[in-house]
Coordinates of C-alpha atoms and ligand atoms in Angstrom, one line a residue:
X1 CA 0.3 0.0 0.3
X2 CA 2.8 2.3 1.1
X3 CA 4.4 2.0 -1.8
X4 CA 1.5 2.4 -3.9
X5 CA 1.1 5.7 -2.2
X6 CA 4.7 6.9 -2.7
X7 CA 3.8 6.8 -6.9
X8 CA 1.5 10.2 -6.2
X9 CA 4.3 13.1 -5.6
X10 CA 3.1 14.7 -2.4
X11 CA 0.6 12.3 -1.2
X12 CA 3.2 12.6 2.2
X13 CA 1.8 15.9 3.1
X14 CA -1.6 14.5 3.6
X15 CA -0.6 10.8 5.8
X16 CA 1.8 10.3 8.6
X17 CA 2.2 6.3 7.1
X18 CA -1.2 5.1 6.9
X19 CA -3.2 7.9 9.4
X20 CA -4.8 10.2 7.0
X21 CA -5.4 13.8 7.6
X22 CA -8.2 15.9 7.0
X23 CA -7.9 18.7 4.4
X24 CA -9.6 22.0 6.0
X25 CA -8.9 25.5 4.6
X26 CA -5.8 24.3 2.2
X27 CA -4.3 21.8 5.1
X28 CA -3.9 18.9 6.2
X29 CA -4.1 18.9 10.0
X30 CA -4.7 15.4 12.0
X31 CA -8.6 15.9 14.4
X32 CA -7.6 17.9 17.9
X33 CA -10.0 14.8 18.8
X34 CA -7.0 12.4 19.1
X35 CA -9.4 9.3 17.5
X36 CA -9.2 8.1 14.1
X37 CA -11.0 5.7 12.7
X38 CA -9.9 2.1 10.8
X39 CA -10.8 1.9 7.3
X40 CA -10.2 -2.3 6.8
X41 CA -10.3 -4.4 3.6
X42 CA -13.2 -6.4 3.2
X43 CA -11.8 -8.9 1.7
X44 CA -9.2 -10.0 4.5
X45 CA -9.9 -7.4 7.1
X46 CA -6.1 -6.0 6.7
X47 CA -6.1 -2.0 7.7
X48 CA -5.6 -0.5 5.0
X49 CA -5.2 2.8 7.3
X50 CA -6.2 5.2 9.4
X51 CA -8.4 8.5 8.7
X52 CA -8.8 11.4 11.5
X53 CA -12.4 11.0 13.5
X54 CA -13.6 15.2 13.7
X55 CA -15.5 16.7 15.9
X56 CA -18.5 18.9 15.4
X57 CA -15.7 22.2 16.1
X58 CA -13.8 20.8 13.3
X59 CA -16.4 20.5 11.1
X60 CA -17.7 24.3 12.0
X61 CA -14.3 25.3 11.0
X62 CA -13.8 23.9 7.3
X63 CA -17.9 25.0 6.6
X64 CA -17.0 28.6 8.0
X65 CA -14.1 28.3 5.9
X66 CA -15.8 27.6 2.9
X67 CA -18.3 30.1 3.5
X68 CA -15.5 32.9 3.7
X69 CA -14.5 31.8 0.0
X70 CA -17.2 31.9 -1.5
X71 CA -16.6 35.5 -2.8
X72 CA -13.0 34.6 -3.8
X73 CA -14.1 31.9 -6.1
X74 CA -17.4 33.1 -7.2
X75 CA -15.0 35.8 -8.2
X76 CA -12.9 33.7 -11.1
X77 CA -14.1 33.2 -14.8
X78 CA -16.0 30.2 -16.0
X79 CA -12.7 30.0 -17.9
X80 CA -10.8 30.5 -14.9
X81 CA -13.3 27.1 -13.0
X82 CA -13.1 25.3 -16.2
X83 CA -9.2 25.3 -17.1
X84 CA -8.8 23.6 -13.0
X85 CA -11.3 21.0 -13.7
X86 CA -9.4 20.1 -16.9
X87 CA -6.3 19.9 -14.7
X88 CA -7.4 18.1 -11.5
X89 CA -8.6 15.5 -14.4
X90 CA -5.2 15.3 -16.3
X91 CA -3.9 14.7 -12.0
X92 CA -6.5 11.6 -12.1
X93 CA -5.4 10.4 -14.9
X94 CA -2.1 10.7 -13.9
X95 CA -2.4 8.9 -11.0
X96 CA -5.7 6.6 -12.0
X97 CA -3.1 3.0 -10.9
X98 CA -2.5 3.8 -8.0
X99 CA -5.8 5.7 -7.4
X100 CA -7.6 2.2 -8.5
X101 CA -4.8 0.1 -6.6
X102 CA -6.3 1.9 -3.0
X103 CA -9.8 2.3 -3.6
X104 CA -9.8 -1.2 -4.1
X105 CA -7.7 -2.1 -1.0
X106 CA -10.3 -0.2 1.0
X107 CA -13.9 -1.3 -0.6
X108 CA -12.4 -4.9 -2.8
X109 CA -13.3 -3.4 -5.6
X110 CA -12.0 -5.3 -9.2
X111 CA -9.3 -3.6 -9.4
X112 CA -9.6 -3.2 -13.2
X113 CA -13.2 -1.1 -12.6
X114 CA -11.9 1.2 -9.4
X115 CA -9.1 2.4 -11.9
X116 CA -12.0 3.0 -14.8
X117 CA -13.5 4.8 -12.1
X118 CA -10.5 6.7 -10.9
X119 CA -10.5 7.5 -15.2
X120 CA -14.5 7.9 -15.6
X121 CA -14.4 10.9 -13.0
X122 CA -11.5 12.3 -14.7
X123 CA -13.7 12.3 -17.9
X124 CA -16.5 13.2 -15.6
X125 CA -14.1 16.5 -15.0
X126 CA -13.5 17.3 -18.6
X127 CA -16.9 17.4 -19.8
X128 CA -18.0 19.4 -16.8
X129 CA -15.7 22.1 -17.6
X130 CA -16.6 22.1 -21.3
X131 CA -20.5 22.2 -20.3
X132 CA -20.0 25.0 -17.7
X133 CA -18.5 26.4 -19.9
X134 CA -21.8 26.4 -22.1
X135 CA -24.0 27.8 -19.9
X136 CA -26.4 30.3 -20.8
X137 CA -29.0 33.1 -19.6
X138 CA -32.0 34.1 -20.8
X139 CA -33.5 37.2 -22.1
X140 CA -37.9 37.4 -22.4
X141 CA -40.1 39.8 -23.6
X142 CA -43.0 40.6 -21.4
X143 CA -45.7 40.5 -24.3
X144 CA -47.2 37.0 -23.8
X145 CA -49.5 38.2 -21.0
X146 CA -52.3 40.7 -21.8
X147 CA -51.2 44.2 -20.5
X148 CA -47.3 43.5 -21.0
X149 CA -45.4 45.0 -23.8
X150 CA -42.1 44.5 -25.0
X151 CA -40.9 47.7 -22.8
X152 CA -40.2 44.9 -19.9
X153 CA -38.1 42.4 -19.9
X154 CA -36.7 39.9 -17.5
X155 CA -33.0 39.1 -17.8
X156 CA -31.9 35.7 -16.0
X157 CA -28.1 34.7 -15.6
X158 CA -27.0 31.5 -12.9
X159 CA -25.5 32.3 -9.9
X160 CA -24.1 29.9 -7.1
X161 CA -25.6 28.8 -4.0
X162 CA -23.4 28.7 -1.5
X163 CA -21.6 26.0 0.5
X164 CA -22.7 22.6 -0.8
X165 CA -22.7 19.5 1.2
X166 CA -21.8 15.9 -0.8
X167 CA -22.2 13.0 1.1
X168 CA -20.9 10.4 -1.2
X169 CA -21.5 6.1 -0.7
X170 CA -19.3 3.6 0.0
X171 CA -19.5 2.0 -3.6
X172 CA -18.5 4.5 -5.9
X173 CA -16.4 6.4 -3.4
X174 CA -14.1 8.2 -5.8
X175 CA -16.6 8.9 -8.4
X176 CA -19.7 9.6 -7.1
X177 CA -18.1 12.2 -4.9
X178 CA -16.1 13.7 -7.9
X179 CA -19.4 13.5 -9.7
X180 CA -20.9 16.5 -6.9
X181 CA -17.3 18.1 -6.8
X182 CA -17.8 19.0 -10.2
X183 CA -20.5 20.9 -10.9
X184 CA -20.6 22.1 -7.3
X185 CA -17.4 23.9 -8.7
X186 CA -17.7 25.0 -11.9
X187 CA -20.8 26.8 -10.9
X188 CA -19.1 28.3 -8.3
X189 CA -19.4 26.9 -5.2
X190 CA -16.8 26.2 -2.0
X191 CA -17.5 22.4 -1.5
X192 CA -17.4 20.6 2.1
X193 CA -17.6 16.8 1.7
X194 CA -17.9 13.5 4.2
X195 CA -16.6 10.8 2.7
X196 CA -18.3 7.1 3.6
X197 CA -16.5 5.7 7.0
X198 CA -15.7 2.4 4.8
X199 CA -13.8 4.1 1.4
X200 CA -12.5 7.3 2.9
X201 CA -9.6 6.9 1.9
X202 CA -10.0 7.5 -1.7
X203 CA -11.5 10.7 -2.4
X204 CA -9.3 11.7 0.6
X205 CA -6.9 12.4 -2.5
X206 CA -9.0 15.3 -3.7
X207 CA -8.3 18.0 -1.5
X208 CA -3.9 17.1 -3.0
X209 CA -5.7 17.1 -6.9
X210 CA -7.9 20.4 -6.5
X211 CA -4.8 21.8 -4.4
X212 CA -2.6 21.2 -7.2
X213 CA -5.3 22.1 -10.2
X214 CA -5.1 25.6 -8.4
X215 CA -8.2 25.3 -6.2
X216 CA -7.8 28.4 -3.8
X217 CA -7.3 27.4 -0.1
X218 CA -11.0 26.7 2.0
X219 CA -12.7 26.6 -1.6
X220 CA -12.5 22.9 -1.4
X221 CA -12.3 20.7 2.0
X222 CA -13.0 17.6 3.0
X223 CA -14.1 16.0 6.6
X224 CA -14.3 12.3 7.9
X225 CA -15.4 11.3 11.0
X226 CA -18.9 9.7 12.3
X227 CA -21.4 10.0 10.0
X228 CA -23.7 9.4 13.5
X229 CA -21.0 11.8 15.4
X230 CA -20.6 15.1 12.6
X231 CA -23.7 13.7 10.2
X232 CA -26.9 15.2 11.3
X233 CA -24.8 18.3 12.2
X234 CA -23.1 19.1 9.4
X235 CA -26.5 18.8 7.2
X236 CA -28.2 21.1 9.6
X237 CA -25.6 23.6 9.6
X238 CA -27.1 27.1 8.7
X239 CA -23.9 28.0 6.4
X240 CA -24.3 24.3 4.2
X241 CA -26.7 26.0 1.5
X242 CA -27.0 22.7 -0.2
X243 CA -26.8 19.0 -0.2
X244 CA -25.9 16.8 -2.4
X245 CA -26.0 12.9 -1.1
X246 CA -25.8 9.2 -2.2
X247 CA -26.3 6.4 0.5
X248 CA -29.4 4.6 1.1
X249 CA -33.0 4.9 1.0
X250 CA -33.0 5.1 5.1
X251 CA -30.4 7.4 5.6
X252 CA -31.3 9.4 2.5
X253 CA -35.2 10.5 4.2
X254 CA -33.6 10.9 7.4
X255 CA -31.5 13.9 6.3
X256 CA -34.1 15.0 4.3
X257 CA -35.6 14.6 7.6
X258 CA -33.4 17.4 9.3
X259 CA -32.8 19.5 6.2
X260 CA -34.7 21.8 7.0
X261 CA -35.4 24.0 3.7
X262 CA -32.1 23.3 2.3
X263 CA -32.3 22.0 -1.9
X264 CA -31.4 18.7 -1.8
X265 CA -30.1 16.4 -4.2
X266 CA -30.2 12.8 -3.6
X267 CA -29.7 9.8 -5.4
X268 CA -30.6 6.7 -3.3
X269 CA -31.6 2.7 -3.0
X270 CA -33.3 1.0 -6.1
X271 CA -35.4 -2.3 -6.7
X272 CA -34.9 -1.7 -10.7
X273 CA -37.2 -5.0 -12.6
X274 CA -35.9 -6.3 -15.6
X275 CA -39.5 -7.1 -17.8
X276 CA -38.4 -10.1 -20.2
X277 CA -41.0 -10.6 -23.1
X278 CA -40.9 -13.6 -24.8
X279 CA -40.0 -12.0 -28.3
X280 CA -36.2 -11.3 -26.3
X281 CA -33.4 -11.9 -27.7
X282 CA -32.2 -14.3 -25.5
X283 CA -28.1 -13.8 -24.9
X284 CA -28.1 -9.8 -24.8
X285 CA -30.4 -10.2 -22.5
X286 CA -28.5 -12.5 -20.3
X287 CA -25.5 -11.0 -20.9
X288 CA -27.7 -7.9 -19.7
X289 CA -28.6 -9.1 -16.9
X290 CA -25.8 -11.1 -15.5
X291 CA -23.9 -8.4 -15.7
X292 CA -25.8 -5.9 -14.2
X293 CA -26.9 -7.9 -11.1
X294 CA -23.3 -9.2 -10.3
X295 CA -21.2 -6.8 -11.1
X296 CA -19.6 -5.3 -7.9
X297 CA -21.3 -8.3 -6.5
X298 CA -24.6 -6.3 -6.8
X299 CA -23.1 -3.4 -4.5
X300 CA -24.5 -0.4 -7.0
X301 CA -27.9 0.9 -6.4
X302 CA -28.3 0.8 -10.4
X303 CA -27.8 -3.3 -10.0
X304 CA -30.5 -5.2 -11.8
X305 CA -32.9 -7.0 -8.6
X306 CA -36.0 -8.5 -10.5
X307 CA -36.1 -9.9 -13.2
X308 CA -40.5 -10.8 -13.9
X309 CA -40.0 -13.2 -17.3
X310 CA -43.4 -14.2 -19.3
X311 CA -43.6 -17.8 -19.3
X312 CA -43.3 -18.1 -23.1
X313 CA -39.4 -17.4 -22.3
X314 CA -38.6 -17.8 -18.7
X315 CA -37.6 -21.5 -18.4
X316 CA -34.9 -20.6 -21.8
X317 CA -34.0 -17.7 -20.1
X318 CA -33.2 -18.7 -16.5
X319 CA -31.1 -21.7 -17.7
X320 CA -29.0 -19.7 -19.5
X321 CA -28.5 -16.6 -16.6
X322 CA -27.7 -19.9 -14.6
X323 CA -25.0 -21.3 -17.0
X324 CA -23.0 -17.5 -17.6
X325 CA -23.6 -17.3 -13.7
X326 CA -22.0 -20.1 -12.9
X327 CA -19.2 -19.0 -14.6
X328 CA -18.5 -15.7 -12.9
X329 CA -15.1 -15.2 -11.2
X330 CA -15.5 -15.5 -7.4
X331 CA -12.1 -14.3 -4.8
X332 CA -9.1 -11.6 -4.6
X333 CA -10.3 -8.2 -6.1
X334 CA -7.0 -7.7 -6.9
X335 CA -7.1 -10.7 -9.5
X336 CA -10.2 -8.7 -10.7
X337 CA -12.6 -11.6 -9.5
X338 CA -16.2 -10.4 -10.6
X339 CA -17.6 -11.5 -7.4
X340 CA -15.7 -10.3 -4.5
X341 CA -16.3 -9.1 -0.8
X342 CA -19.3 -7.6 0.4
X343 CA -18.2 -4.7 2.4
X344 CA -18.8 -6.1 5.8
X345 CA -20.3 -9.4 7.3
X346 CA -22.9 -6.8 8.7
X347 CA -24.3 -6.8 5.1
X348 CA -23.2 -10.4 4.3
X349 CA -26.0 -11.6 7.2
X350 CA -29.0 -9.0 5.9
X351 CA -28.2 -10.8 2.1
X352 CA -28.7 -14.5 4.3
X353 CA -31.4 -13.3 4.9
X354 CA -33.2 -12.2 2.1
X355 CA -32.4 -15.6 0.6
X356 CA -33.5 -17.9 4.0
X357 CA -36.5 -16.4 3.8
X358 CA -37.1 -17.1 0.6
X359 CA -36.2 -20.1 0.4
X360 CA -38.2 -21.2 4.0
X361 CA -41.2 -19.2 2.3
X362 CA -40.8 -21.7 -1.1
X363 CA -38.5 -20.4 -3.4
X364 CA -35.7 -22.8 -5.8
X365 CA -32.6 -22.5 -5.2
X366 CA -30.4 -22.3 -9.1
X367 CA -27.0 -21.5 -7.6
X368 CA -25.4 -20.1 -5.0
X369 CA -26.1 -19.4 -1.6
X370 CA -22.8 -20.1 -0.1
X371 CA -20.6 -18.2 2.2
X372 CA -16.6 -17.7 2.5
X373 CA -15.8 -14.9 4.8
X374 CA -17.2 -11.8 3.5
X375 CA -17.4 -13.3 -0.3
X376 CA -21.6 -14.6 -1.3
X377 CA -21.7 -17.0 -4.2
X378 CA -23.8 -16.0 -6.7
X379 CA -27.2 -16.4 -5.8
X380 CA -30.1 -17.1 -8.2
X381 CA -33.7 -18.0 -6.8
X382 CA -36.6 -19.2 -9.0
X383 CA -40.2 -19.4 -8.1
X384 CA -39.5 -16.4 -6.0
X385 CA -43.1 -15.0 -5.1
X386 CA -44.6 -11.7 -4.0
X387 CA -45.0 -12.7 -0.2
X388 CA -41.1 -12.9 0.0
X389 CA -38.9 -10.6 1.5
X390 CA -36.5 -11.0 -1.7
X391 CA -39.3 -9.4 -4.1
X392 CA -39.3 -6.4 -2.2
X393 CA -36.1 -5.1 -0.6
X394 CA -32.8 -4.2 -1.6
X395 CA -29.8 -7.0 -0.8
X396 CA -26.8 -4.5 -2.7
X397 CA -25.8 -8.3 -2.9
X398 CA -24.6 -11.3 -5.3
X399 CA -28.5 -12.1 -5.5
X400 CA -31.2 -12.4 -8.0
X401 CA -35.0 -13.5 -7.7
X402 CA -36.9 -14.6 -11.1
X403 CA -40.6 -13.9 -10.4
X404 CA -42.4 -15.3 -13.1
X405 CA -45.2 -13.5 -14.2
X406 CA -48.3 -14.2 -16.0
X407 CA -48.2 -11.7 -18.7
X408 CA -47.3 -7.9 -19.3
X409 CA -50.1 -5.9 -16.8
X410 CA -49.0 -8.4 -13.8
X411 CA -45.0 -7.6 -14.4
X412 CA -45.9 -3.3 -14.8
X413 CA -47.8 -4.1 -11.9
X414 CA -45.4 -5.5 -10.0
X415 CA -42.8 -3.6 -11.3
X416 CA -44.5 -0.8 -9.8
X417 CA -46.0 -1.6 -6.4
X418 CA -42.3 -1.2 -5.8
X419 CA -41.1 1.4 -2.9
X420 CA -38.5 2.6 -5.0
X421 CA -38.6 3.8 -8.9
X422 CA -35.3 3.9 -9.7
X423 CA -34.8 2.4 -13.3
X424 CA -36.6 -0.6 -15.2
X425 CA -35.5 -2.1 -18.1
X426 CA -37.5 -3.7 -21.1
X427 CA -35.9 -6.7 -23.1
X428 CA -38.0 -7.0 -26.2
X429 CA -37.9 -6.8 -30.0
X430 CA -40.7 -5.2 -30.1
X431 CA -40.0 -1.4 -29.6
X432 CA -43.5 -0.3 -30.2
X433 CA -44.8 -2.5 -27.1
X434 CA -41.6 -1.3 -25.2
X435 CA -42.5 2.6 -25.2
X436 CA -45.7 1.5 -24.5
X437 CA -44.6 -0.4 -21.8
X438 CA -42.2 2.3 -20.6
X439 CA -45.1 4.8 -20.0
X440 CA -46.6 3.3 -17.5
X441 CA -43.4 2.4 -15.6
X442 CA -42.7 4.2 -12.6
X443 CA -39.4 4.6 -12.1
X444 CA -37.1 7.6 -13.2
X445 CA -35.8 5.7 -16.4
X446 CA -36.4 2.9 -18.1
X447 CA -33.8 1.0 -20.5
X448 CA -35.1 -0.4 -23.5
X449 CA -32.7 -4.1 -24.2
X450 CA -29.8 -2.8 -21.5
X451 CA -29.0 -3.2 -18.3
X452 CA -29.6 -0.9 -15.6
X453 CA -27.2 1.8 -15.1
X454 CA -26.1 5.4 -14.1
X455 CA -24.1 5.9 -17.1
X456 CA -23.2 7.9 -19.7
X457 CA -22.6 10.6 -17.1
X458 CA -24.4 13.0 -19.1
X459 CA -27.5 11.6 -19.7
X460 CA -30.0 13.0 -16.9
X461 CA -30.1 10.1 -14.0
X462 CA -32.6 10.2 -11.6
X463 CA -35.4 8.5 -9.1
X464 CA -39.2 8.7 -7.7
X465 CA -40.3 7.4 -4.6
X466 CA -37.8 6.3 -2.4
X467 CA -35.3 6.6 -5.1
X468 CA -34.1 9.9 -4.5
X469 CA -34.6 13.9 -5.3
X470 CA -34.1 15.9 -8.4
X471 CA -32.0 15.1 -11.4
X472 CA -28.3 14.4 -11.9
X473 CA -26.3 14.9 -14.8
X474 CA -23.8 16.9 -16.1
X475 CA -25.5 19.5 -17.3
X476 CA -28.2 19.1 -14.9
X477 CA -26.1 18.8 -11.4
X478 CA -25.3 22.2 -12.8
X479 CA -28.3 23.7 -12.7
X480 CA -29.2 21.6 -9.3
X481 CA -26.1 23.5 -7.8
X482 CA -27.1 27.2 -8.9
X483 CA -29.7 28.9 -9.6
X484 CA -31.1 31.9 -12.5
X485 CA -30.4 35.3 -10.9
X486 CA -33.2 37.8 -12.2
X487 CA -33.3 41.5 -13.4
X488 CA -36.3 42.9 -14.9
X489 CA -35.4 46.0 -17.5
X490 CA -39.0 48.7 -17.4
X491 CA -37.9 50.9 -20.7
X492 CA -40.0 53.6 -20.3
X493 CA -41.3 56.2 -23.3
X494 CA -38.0 58.4 -23.0
X495 CA -36.9 57.9 -26.2
X496 CA -39.1 55.8 -28.2
X497 CA -39.0 55.7 -31.1
X498 CA -42.3 56.4 -33.6
X499 CA -43.3 53.7 -35.4
X500 CA -44.7 53.6 -39.2
X501 CA -47.0 51.0 -39.3
X502 CA -50.1 50.5 -36.7
Ligands
G3P601 O1 -25.0 2.7 -7.1 C1 -24.8 4.1 -7.3 C2 -24.9 4.2 -9.2 O2 -24.9 5.6 -9.7 C3 -24.7 3.4 -10.1 O3 -24.0 3.8 -11.1 O4 -22.6 3.5 -13.3 O5 -22.5 1.2 -11.4 O6 -24.8 2.5 -12.7 P1 -23.3 2.6 -12.1

């Protein structure tokens, strides 16, 4: 681990050995609490490093600095802010291998996927810089409404909100933190990041990257600590002007209940269902379902979490999905095994509880239901009914239920009965029918003949019901992190030109 860290120039400034500091007001510091939190490798339990357990007073100091820095950052031109994001992207590309390695160690993501996550974030920063440069205001005449003329004109442009609190999840600790930081900075805001406790180390590198890229002290800050100790304090702080959060629906709902009138962007859980019609391309569908359900061991909010096949295709589909699932590699993330450890043993116990409940209620086990340490074998369950918890609850682990449905109407009903509404999928060659079904599904996005997923990152990404609030995606996030500022011009008759036509 130390060897990888040494590949990143100047990284010594942010740590003592494997004890990482937090970044506030442009400096790396240890918490005066004297306490640290251990980040353990979920694959083998080794301590990857420790991070500071900051106090509420330290959180307050960081927020005050971020607030004092809004004016200075907002005075920079769009071009200057875009240049900073471009430089940051370049550093991410240069350091993608060691950063990916560190992430692989702390969250057990396959090494290749962890490196791709860093590169995806670099691309996100570049595209955000480009989109920010295209931002435009608007001028509107008043004469749409009776009694008003073109002498009244509204002129709007966009201004930052102030200090944005960015709280990222463990499963994409770098990308889903970066996808909040880039639009926040581009829109002229300052940023306070609170990373997840598990997955806290890789996002700390944003401090180093952004400082080197030219972000002035105080504009970007990252504070570590227990969510239970500083989470509510950060969310409720009066100088936090907006919160962008990705995590569980439970935490998201709590956050919304304590945040008061702050604007929120919430990306929460899902129970994405794949409706498979009788004419679906079996090979394409199988590939999409298996990769959608089991990438990063199912620890994605957009994972395929239920399959609803029609009677004419169910047997063939299930056979093929089983064959492909049995071929998935299982083991060490450093060796790029598709199925690796879940983030914690508590999470494994939860997933096991869902499997046990389904089997007790009569589901058929097709494969899996085996555990070693934090690794759970990919598990397929057939003949799942709506009485079973796995039909409704989000496992965040490698288990996929097949709920055989009588017809399209029943599949739509089961799909919509979920408390979640992130994405839906329809597999068919009948595109007209797919569009009609898509219109019925109560979700943010419907994928036609593809697995549920967030990217590419300039697409809108949103969930309904318990799956989220607001819309992400590059231009949407910039909009969510800024507001229109308007001026109304009221021209008088002074100097009015005489018109010839009446
Ligand atoms: O779980 C978080 C969600 O954003 C997943 O992203 O790109 O794997 O669909 P993606």
